[in-house]
Coordinates of C-alpha atoms and ligand atoms in Angstrom, one line a residue:
M217 CA 108.5 109.3 70.8
I218 CA 108.1 106.9 73.7
S219 CA 105.2 104.4 73.9
F220 CA 104.1 101.8 76.3
P221 CA 102.4 98.4 75.7
K222 CA 98.7 98.8 74.9
D223 CA 97.6 96.9 78.0
F224 CA 99.8 98.9 80.4
L225 CA 97.8 99.9 83.5
W226 CA 97.8 103.7 84.1
G227 CA 96.5 105.0 87.4
S228 CA 97.0 107.4 90.3
A229 CA 97.2 106.8 94.0
T230 CA 96.2 108.2 97.4
S231 CA 95.7 107.0 100.9
A232 CA 92.9 107.3 103.4
Y233 CA 94.5 109.4 106.2
Q234 CA 96.0 111.8 103.7
I235 CA 92.8 112.7 101.9
E236 CA 89.6 111.6 103.6
G237 CA 89.2 113.9 106.6
A238 CA 86.0 113.0 108.5
W239 CA 88.2 111.7 111.2
Q240 CA 85.4 111.2 113.7
K241 CA 82.5 110.8 111.4
A242 CA 79.9 108.0 111.3
G243 CA 81.4 105.7 113.9
K244 CA 85.1 105.8 112.8
G245 CA 87.5 105.0 115.7
P246 CA 90.7 107.0 116.2
S247 CA 93.9 105.9 114.5
I248 CA 97.6 106.3 115.6
W249 CA 97.9 109.1 113.1
D250 CA 94.9 111.0 114.6
A251 CA 96.8 110.7 118.0
F252 CA 100.3 111.4 116.7
C253 CA 99.1 114.7 115.1
Q254 CA 97.8 115.8 118.5
V255 CA 101.3 115.8 120.0
P256 CA 102.7 119.3 119.6
G257 CA 105.7 119.4 117.3
R258 CA 105.4 116.1 115.6
V259 CA 103.9 117.4 112.3
A260 CA 105.0 120.6 110.5
N261 CA 102.8 123.5 111.7
N262 CA 101.0 121.0 114.0
E263 CA 98.8 120.1 111.0
H264 CA 96.6 117.0 110.9
G265 CA 94.2 115.0 108.7
E266 CA 91.0 116.0 110.5
R267 CA 89.7 117.5 107.3
A268 CA 92.5 116.9 104.8
C269 CA 91.0 117.1 101.3
D270 CA 87.5 116.2 102.6
H271 CA 87.5 113.4 100.2
Y272 CA 85.0 111.6 102.4
H273 CA 82.3 114.0 101.3
R274 CA 83.5 114.3 97.7
I275 CA 83.9 110.9 96.1
R276 CA 81.8 111.7 93.0
E277 CA 83.8 114.8 92.3
D278 CA 87.1 113.1 92.9
V279 CA 86.3 110.1 90.7
A280 CA 85.2 112.6 88.0
L281 CA 88.7 114.0 88.1
M282 CA 90.1 110.5 87.3
K283 CA 87.5 110.0 84.6
Q284 CA 88.4 113.3 83.1
M285 CA 92.0 112.0 82.7
G286 CA 90.9 108.6 81.4
L287 CA 92.6 106.8 84.2
K288 CA 92.2 103.0 84.1
A289 CA 92.9 102.4 87.7
Y290 CA 92.8 104.1 91.1
R291 CA 94.8 103.0 94.1
F292 CA 93.3 104.1 97.5
S293 CA 93.5 102.7 101.0
I294 CA 90.8 101.7 103.5
A295 CA 91.1 103.2 107.0
W296 CA 91.0 100.2 109.3
P297 CA 89.4 102.1 112.2
R298 CA 86.7 103.4 109.9
I299 CA 85.6 99.7 109.5
L300 CA 86.6 98.3 112.9
P301 CA 86.6 101.2 115.3
D302 CA 88.7 99.4 118.0
G303 CA 90.6 97.3 115.4
T304 CA 88.8 94.1 116.3
T305 CA 85.8 92.5 114.8
K306 CA 83.9 93.0 118.1
K307 CA 82.2 95.8 116.3
I308 CA 81.8 96.3 112.6
N309 CA 81.0 99.8 111.5
E310 CA 78.4 99.5 108.7
A311 CA 78.6 103.2 107.9
G312 CA 82.4 102.9 107.2
L313 CA 81.8 99.9 105.0
Q314 CA 79.1 101.8 103.1
F315 CA 81.5 104.7 102.4
Y316 CA 84.1 102.4 100.7
S317 CA 81.3 100.4 99.0
D318 CA 80.0 103.6 97.4
L319 CA 83.5 104.7 96.3
I320 CA 84.1 101.3 94.7
D321 CA 80.7 101.4 92.9
E322 CA 81.4 104.9 91.6
L323 CA 84.8 103.8 90.3
I324 CA 83.4 100.8 88.6
A325 CA 80.5 102.9 87.1
Q326 CA 83.2 105.1 85.6
D327 CA 85.2 102.1 84.3
I328 CA 88.1 102.7 86.7
E329 CA 89.7 99.6 88.4
P330 CA 89.9 99.9 92.2
W331 CA 93.3 98.9 93.6
V332 CA 92.7 98.7 97.4
T333 CA 95.4 98.9 100.0
L334 CA 94.4 97.5 103.3
Y335 CA 97.0 99.2 105.5
H336 CA 98.5 102.6 104.7
W337 CA 99.7 103.4 108.3
D338 CA 96.5 104.4 110.1
L339 CA 96.4 101.6 112.7
P340 CA 93.4 101.7 115.0
L341 CA 94.6 103.5 118.1
A342 CA 93.1 100.9 120.4
L343 CA 95.4 98.2 119.0
Q344 CA 98.4 100.5 119.7
V345 CA 97.4 101.4 123.2
E346 CA 96.0 98.0 124.3
E347 CA 98.1 95.6 122.3
D348 CA 101.4 97.4 121.5
G349 CA 100.6 97.8 117.8
W350 CA 103.0 96.0 115.5
L351 CA 105.3 94.9 118.4
R352 CA 103.2 91.8 119.2
K353 CA 102.8 88.8 116.9
S354 CA 99.1 88.6 117.6
I355 CA 98.7 91.7 115.3
A356 CA 98.9 89.3 112.4
D357 CA 95.6 87.7 113.5
R358 CA 94.0 91.1 114.0
F359 CA 95.1 92.1 110.5
A360 CA 93.8 88.8 109.0
D361 CA 90.4 89.3 110.7
Y362 CA 90.2 92.9 109.3
A363 CA 91.2 91.7 105.9
R364 CA 88.6 89.0 105.9
V365 CA 85.9 91.6 106.5
C366 CA 87.1 93.6 103.5
F367 CA 87.4 90.6 101.2
D368 CA 84.0 89.5 102.2
R369 CA 82.3 92.9 101.6
F370 CA 84.2 94.2 98.7
G371 CA 85.8 91.2 97.0
D372 CA 82.9 90.8 94.6
R373 CA 84.0 94.1 93.0
V374 CA 87.7 94.6 94.0
K375 CA 90.1 92.3 92.1
N376 CA 93.4 93.9 93.1
W377 CA 94.4 93.9 96.7
I378 CA 97.5 95.3 98.4
T379 CA 97.9 94.2 102.0
I380 CA 100.5 96.6 103.4
N381 CA 102.0 99.9 102.1
E382 CA 105.7 100.3 102.7
A383 CA 106.6 98.0 105.6
W384 CA 110.1 99.7 105.7
V385 CA 108.5 103.1 106.5
I386 CA 106.3 101.7 109.2
A387 CA 109.3 99.9 110.8
I388 CA 112.0 102.5 110.4
L389 CA 110.2 105.8 110.6
G390 CA 107.5 104.6 113.0
Y391 CA 109.5 102.4 115.4
G392 CA 113.2 103.3 114.6
Q393 CA 113.4 107.1 114.1
G394 CA 110.1 108.0 115.7
V395 CA 109.2 110.6 113.1
F396 CA 106.0 108.9 112.0
A397 CA 103.3 107.4 114.2
P398 CA 103.5 105.8 116.6
G399 CA 106.7 107.8 117.2
R400 CA 108.9 105.2 118.9
V401 CA 112.7 105.4 118.8
S402 CA 114.6 102.1 118.9
N403 CA 117.3 100.2 117.3
A404 CA 115.7 96.8 117.8
E405 CA 112.0 97.3 117.4
P406 CA 112.0 98.0 113.7
Y407 CA 113.2 94.4 113.0
L408 CA 110.5 92.9 115.2
V409 CA 107.8 95.2 113.6
G410 CA 109.1 94.3 110.2
H411 CA 108.7 90.6 111.0
H412 CA 105.2 91.0 112.2
L413 CA 104.3 93.1 109.2
L414 CA 105.4 90.2 106.9
L415 CA 103.5 87.7 109.0
A416 CA 100.4 89.9 108.9
H417 CA 100.6 90.2 105.2
A418 CA 101.0 86.5 104.8
R419 CA 98.1 85.7 107.1
A420 CA 95.8 88.0 105.1
V421 CA 97.0 86.4 101.9
E422 CA 96.3 83.0 103.3
V423 CA 92.7 84.1 104.2
Y424 CA 92.2 85.5 100.7
R425 CA 93.5 82.4 99.0
K426 CA 91.7 79.9 101.1
E427 CA 88.4 81.6 101.5
F428 CA 87.9 84.0 98.6
Q429 CA 90.3 83.9 95.7
A430 CA 88.9 80.9 93.8
E431 CA 85.4 82.3 93.8
Q432 CA 86.3 86.0 93.4
G433 CA 89.1 85.6 90.9
G434 CA 91.3 88.5 92.1
R435 CA 94.9 88.9 93.0
I436 CA 96.8 90.1 96.1
G437 CA 100.2 91.4 96.8
I438 CA 102.2 93.8 99.0
T439 CA 103.8 97.1 98.1
N440 CA 107.3 97.9 99.3
N441 CA 109.3 101.0 98.8
C442 CA 112.9 101.4 97.8
D443 CA 115.3 104.0 96.6
W444 CA 118.1 103.1 94.3
R445 CA 121.6 102.9 95.8
E446 CA 124.4 103.7 93.4
P447 CA 128.0 102.8 94.4
A448 CA 129.8 106.1 95.0
T449 CA 133.0 104.9 93.3
D450 CA 134.2 101.9 91.3
N451 CA 135.8 100.6 94.5
P452 CA 134.5 97.0 95.1
A453 CA 133.8 98.0 98.8
D454 CA 131.4 100.7 97.6
H455 CA 129.7 98.2 95.2
E456 CA 129.2 95.8 98.1
A457 CA 127.9 98.7 100.3
A458 CA 125.3 99.6 97.7
Q459 CA 124.2 96.0 97.3
R460 CA 124.0 95.7 101.1
A461 CA 122.0 98.9 101.4
L462 CA 119.5 97.5 98.8
E463 CA 119.2 94.2 100.7
F464 CA 118.6 96.1 104.0
F465 CA 116.0 98.2 102.3
L466 CA 114.1 96.1 99.9
G467 CA 115.6 92.6 100.4
W468 CA 114.4 92.8 104.0
F469 CA 110.8 92.6 102.9
A470 CA 111.1 91.0 99.4
D471 CA 113.5 88.2 100.1
P472 CA 111.1 86.5 102.5
L473 CA 108.3 86.7 100.0
Y474 CA 110.4 85.1 97.2
F475 CA 112.9 83.0 99.1
G476 CA 111.3 82.4 102.5
H477 CA 114.2 84.0 104.5
Y478 CA 115.9 87.3 105.2
P479 CA 119.1 88.4 103.3
Q480 CA 122.2 86.8 104.7
C481 CA 123.9 90.2 105.3
M482 CA 121.0 91.1 107.6
V483 CA 121.3 87.8 109.5
D484 CA 125.1 88.3 109.8
R485 CA 125.0 91.9 111.0
L486 CA 121.9 92.0 113.2
G487 CA 122.3 88.8 115.3
D488 CA 119.5 88.4 117.8
R489 CA 117.8 91.7 116.8
L490 CA 116.5 90.0 113.6
P491 CA 113.8 87.5 114.4
Q492 CA 113.7 84.2 112.6
F493 CA 110.8 82.6 110.7
S494 CA 109.8 79.1 111.9
P495 CA 109.6 76.6 109.1
E496 CA 105.8 77.0 108.9
E497 CA 106.0 80.8 108.9
S498 CA 108.6 80.7 106.2
E499 CA 106.3 78.5 104.1
L500 CA 103.4 80.9 104.7
V501 CA 105.4 84.0 103.7
K502 CA 107.2 82.4 100.7
G503 CA 105.2 82.9 97.5
S504 CA 102.6 85.2 99.2
S505 CA 102.6 88.0 96.6
D506 CA 100.8 87.6 93.2
F507 CA 102.7 90.7 91.9
F508 CA 105.6 93.0 93.0
G509 CA 104.2 96.3 94.2
L510 CA 106.9 99.0 94.2
N511 CA 106.9 102.6 95.4
H512 CA 110.0 104.5 94.2
Y513 CA 111.0 108.1 94.4
T514 CA 114.7 108.7 94.5
T515 CA 118.4 107.6 94.5
T516 CA 121.4 108.1 96.7
L517 CA 125.1 107.2 96.4
A518 CA 126.4 104.6 98.8
S519 CA 129.9 104.4 100.3
D520 CA 131.3 101.7 102.4
E521 CA 131.6 102.8 106.0
P522 CA 132.7 100.0 108.2
G523 CA 131.6 101.7 111.5
R524 CA 130.9 99.7 114.5
V525 CA 129.0 96.5 113.7
V526 CA 128.3 94.3 116.7
P527 CA 125.7 91.7 116.1
G528 CA 122.9 91.8 118.6
E529 CA 124.1 94.9 120.3
A530 CA 121.3 97.4 120.6
H531 CA 122.9 100.8 120.4
N532 CA 121.2 104.1 119.8
N533 CA 119.1 105.0 116.8
A534 CA 122.0 106.1 114.7
G535 CA 122.8 102.4 114.7
I536 CA 120.1 101.7 112.1
A537 CA 122.4 103.2 109.4
E538 CA 125.4 101.8 111.2
D539 CA 123.8 98.3 111.0
Q540 CA 124.4 98.4 107.2
G541 CA 127.9 99.9 107.4
V542 CA 126.9 102.3 104.6
R543 CA 127.1 106.1 104.2
L544 CA 124.4 107.5 102.0
H545 CA 125.0 110.8 100.2
L546 CA 124.0 112.8 97.1
D547 CA 125.9 113.8 94.0
P548 CA 126.0 117.6 94.2
S549 CA 125.2 117.8 90.5
W550 CA 121.8 116.2 91.0
T551 CA 118.7 118.4 91.2
T552 CA 116.2 117.6 94.0
T553 CA 112.5 117.9 94.7
E554 CA 111.0 119.9 97.6
M555 CA 111.6 116.9 99.8
D556 CA 115.3 117.2 99.0
W557 CA 115.0 113.9 97.2
A558 CA 117.3 113.6 94.2
I559 CA 115.8 113.4 90.7
V560 CA 117.6 110.4 89.1
P561 CA 115.5 108.7 86.5
W562 CA 118.1 106.1 85.6
G563 CA 118.0 105.0 89.3
C564 CA 114.5 103.9 88.6
R565 CA 115.5 101.8 85.7
K566 CA 118.4 100.2 87.6
L567 CA 116.1 99.4 90.6
L568 CA 113.5 97.8 88.3
E569 CA 116.3 95.7 86.7
W570 CA 117.7 94.7 90.1
I571 CA 114.3 93.5 91.2
S572 CA 113.7 91.7 88.0
E573 CA 117.0 89.8 88.2
R574 CA 116.9 89.0 91.9
Y575 CA 113.3 87.8 92.0
D576 CA 113.2 86.1 88.6
Q577 CA 111.1 88.6 86.6
P578 CA 108.0 89.1 88.7
D579 CA 105.1 91.2 87.3
I580 CA 105.9 94.6 88.7
Y581 CA 103.5 97.5 89.4
I582 CA 104.9 100.9 90.3
T583 CA 102.2 101.7 92.9
E584 CA 103.7 105.2 93.7
N585 CA 106.1 107.6 91.9
G586 CA 106.0 111.3 91.7
G587 CA 107.4 114.4 93.4
A588 CA 106.8 117.5 95.6
F589 CA 107.5 120.8 93.8
P590 CA 106.9 124.4 94.7
D591 CA 103.7 124.8 92.8
Q592 CA 102.3 128.3 92.3
L593 CA 98.6 129.0 91.5
V594 CA 98.7 131.8 88.9
D595 CA 95.5 133.0 87.3
G596 CA 93.7 129.8 88.2
R597 CA 96.5 127.6 86.7
V598 CA 99.5 125.6 88.0
D599 CA 102.2 125.2 85.4
D600 CA 104.2 122.5 87.1
Q601 CA 106.9 122.0 84.5
D602 CA 109.3 120.5 87.1
R603 CA 106.8 117.7 88.0
L604 CA 106.0 117.2 84.4
G605 CA 109.7 116.8 83.7
Y606 CA 110.1 114.4 86.5
L607 CA 107.2 112.2 85.3
K608 CA 108.3 112.1 81.7
T609 CA 111.9 111.2 82.5
Y610 CA 111.0 108.6 85.1
L611 CA 108.5 107.1 82.6
A612 CA 111.1 107.1 79.9
A613 CA 113.4 105.1 82.3
C614 CA 110.5 102.7 83.0
R615 CA 110.2 102.2 79.2
E616 CA 113.9 101.4 79.0
A617 CA 113.5 98.8 81.8
I618 CA 110.7 97.2 79.8
D619 CA 112.9 97.1 76.8
N620 CA 115.5 95.4 78.9
G621 CA 113.1 92.6 79.9
V622 CA 111.5 93.9 83.0
K623 CA 107.9 92.9 83.3
L624 CA 106.6 96.3 84.4
R625 CA 102.8 96.1 84.0
G626 CA 101.5 99.4 85.5
Y627 CA 102.2 102.7 87.0
F628 CA 100.4 104.8 89.5
V629 CA 101.4 108.4 89.9
W630 CA 101.6 109.8 93.4
S631 CA 99.3 111.5 93.9
L632 CA 95.9 112.3 92.5
M633 CA 95.8 115.5 94.5
D634 CA 97.8 117.5 97.0
N635 CA 97.2 116.1 100.4
F636 CA 98.5 115.6 104.0
E637 CA 102.1 114.7 103.5
W638 CA 102.5 113.0 106.9
A639 CA 105.1 114.8 109.2
A640 CA 105.6 117.4 106.5
G641 CA 101.9 118.5 106.7
Y642 CA 100.3 120.3 103.8
D643 CA 103.3 122.3 102.6
K644 CA 104.7 119.6 100.4
R645 CA 102.5 119.2 97.4
F646 CA 102.7 115.9 95.5
G647 CA 99.4 116.1 93.6
I648 CA 98.8 116.3 89.9
H649 CA 95.7 118.2 91.0
Y650 CA 96.2 121.4 93.1
V651 CA 94.1 121.5 96.2
D652 CA 93.2 124.9 97.7
F653 CA 93.1 123.9 101.4
E654 CA 90.8 126.9 102.2
T655 CA 88.1 126.2 99.7
L656 CA 89.0 122.6 98.9
E657 CA 88.7 123.3 95.2
R658 CA 90.7 120.9 93.0
I659 CA 92.5 122.4 90.0
P660 CA 94.3 120.2 87.4
K661 CA 98.0 121.1 87.2
A662 CA 99.8 121.0 83.8
S663 CA 101.0 117.5 84.9
A664 CA 97.4 116.2 85.2
L665 CA 96.5 117.5 81.8
W666 CA 99.6 115.9 80.3
Y667 CA 99.1 112.6 82.1
G668 CA 95.5 112.4 80.9
E669 CA 96.5 113.1 77.3
M670 CA 99.3 110.5 77.6
V671 CA 96.8 107.9 79.0
K672 CA 94.4 108.7 76.2
N673 CA 97.2 108.2 73.7
E674 CA 97.7 104.8 75.1
G675 CA 101.0 105.7 76.8
S676 CA 102.7 107.6 73.9
F677 CA 104.6 110.8 74.6
T678 CA 107.7 112.8 73.7
V679 CA 110.2 113.8 76.4
Ligands
GAL1213 C1 105.2 107.2 100.4 C2 103.9 107.1 101.0 C3 102.8 108.0 100.5 C4 103.3 109.4 100.2 C5 104.7 109.4 99.5 C6 105.3 110.7 99.4 O1 106.2 106.8 101.2 O2 103.4 105.8 100.8 O3 101.8 108.0 101.5 O4 103.3 110.2 101.3 O5 105.6 108.5 100.1 O6 106.1 111.0 100.5

């Protein structure tokens, strides 16, 4: 029998573009994902989030799903262009604010704590087209202005804020590999974008702390994502490679928050491609997260691969992996999810311990964890034993991490329901609720029924 502390926070998570739909409704402006999906071939089957799960029209029903499971918290994101159609405060869209206000009220009425992410990748298109998106430093001020509107309108009821979801994905997949919006391919832009994401986060936190936090009494942080990197052999070079890979992945965004600067291995290897913080910026960024938000899904092996490392040289996109001098690969004995992500629960424990040690035991919230599996709807039921196994074994690994001193305070399963899985479209199902994308009916999978029972039993279960 495994059990979690009584005050452990159990939740589930979604994001705006993946579930809301209503892409042009009630004054919402277009986002970079609305545009990206229009480009043929960018998303599987040329799918898009125009309707998605139609959550925009179903907030009561969807909050009822959470209530049914006894969830204590729900993590969702606000679509920036639903509130500020061109990204700036020139025009504030009251209808957009009303939508989120209603959602927040409904959650609170059902005793579910709202955890609000301000940016989960759907940048107002106008800011991309007119101001180069995350490539310009001025985006930090735009983001702070947007954040201020949200704190001002929702901060009386929202006590948990996450500024940015997965800076690594925005930088690498959006500006390095070009597989996510805005679709740019570069070996240098990701590091500039990453820098501006950190500054934007820190500026929003500054606004919150100076203007709202004392009165509203909430907390604010950022959510970063990271896989575990396991040394492929006992060879010291592979150990160093795994450590380097973790620093390039998570250290890139977490070291500045805790130490005020980037990991030294990035400075050494990237030369001029890695921007520097001025002393004032470093001060602003350091200490700017009240908790450690972590999204974690998988593990790979890491082998040292010296490659061609020339500081400052901007080679082609393959160079992003080359920058680290690491080859990533899987142990053939590992099973994988539908995303081909390896299922390695102990990697989750090791990552939690790595974070705890490196950053001096911060309060950690796993703000996403889960898996895509080939769900089958049979006689009105989805018996997703594979997802159930994933969740149980990852949670057991979390429990071990807690036993080993990690201050893990909460866990949000990704995702409340099947949704638009970015470039993979609707084929990859991550939900604990099955969504029939024709009728939009939501059906609890076996994993949702189990998760709800587990939450009602205050985090007790058998593996
Ligand atoms: C995360 C992302 C989520 C979800 C999940 C599964 O990177 O924040 O939006 O898509 O991965 O791929």
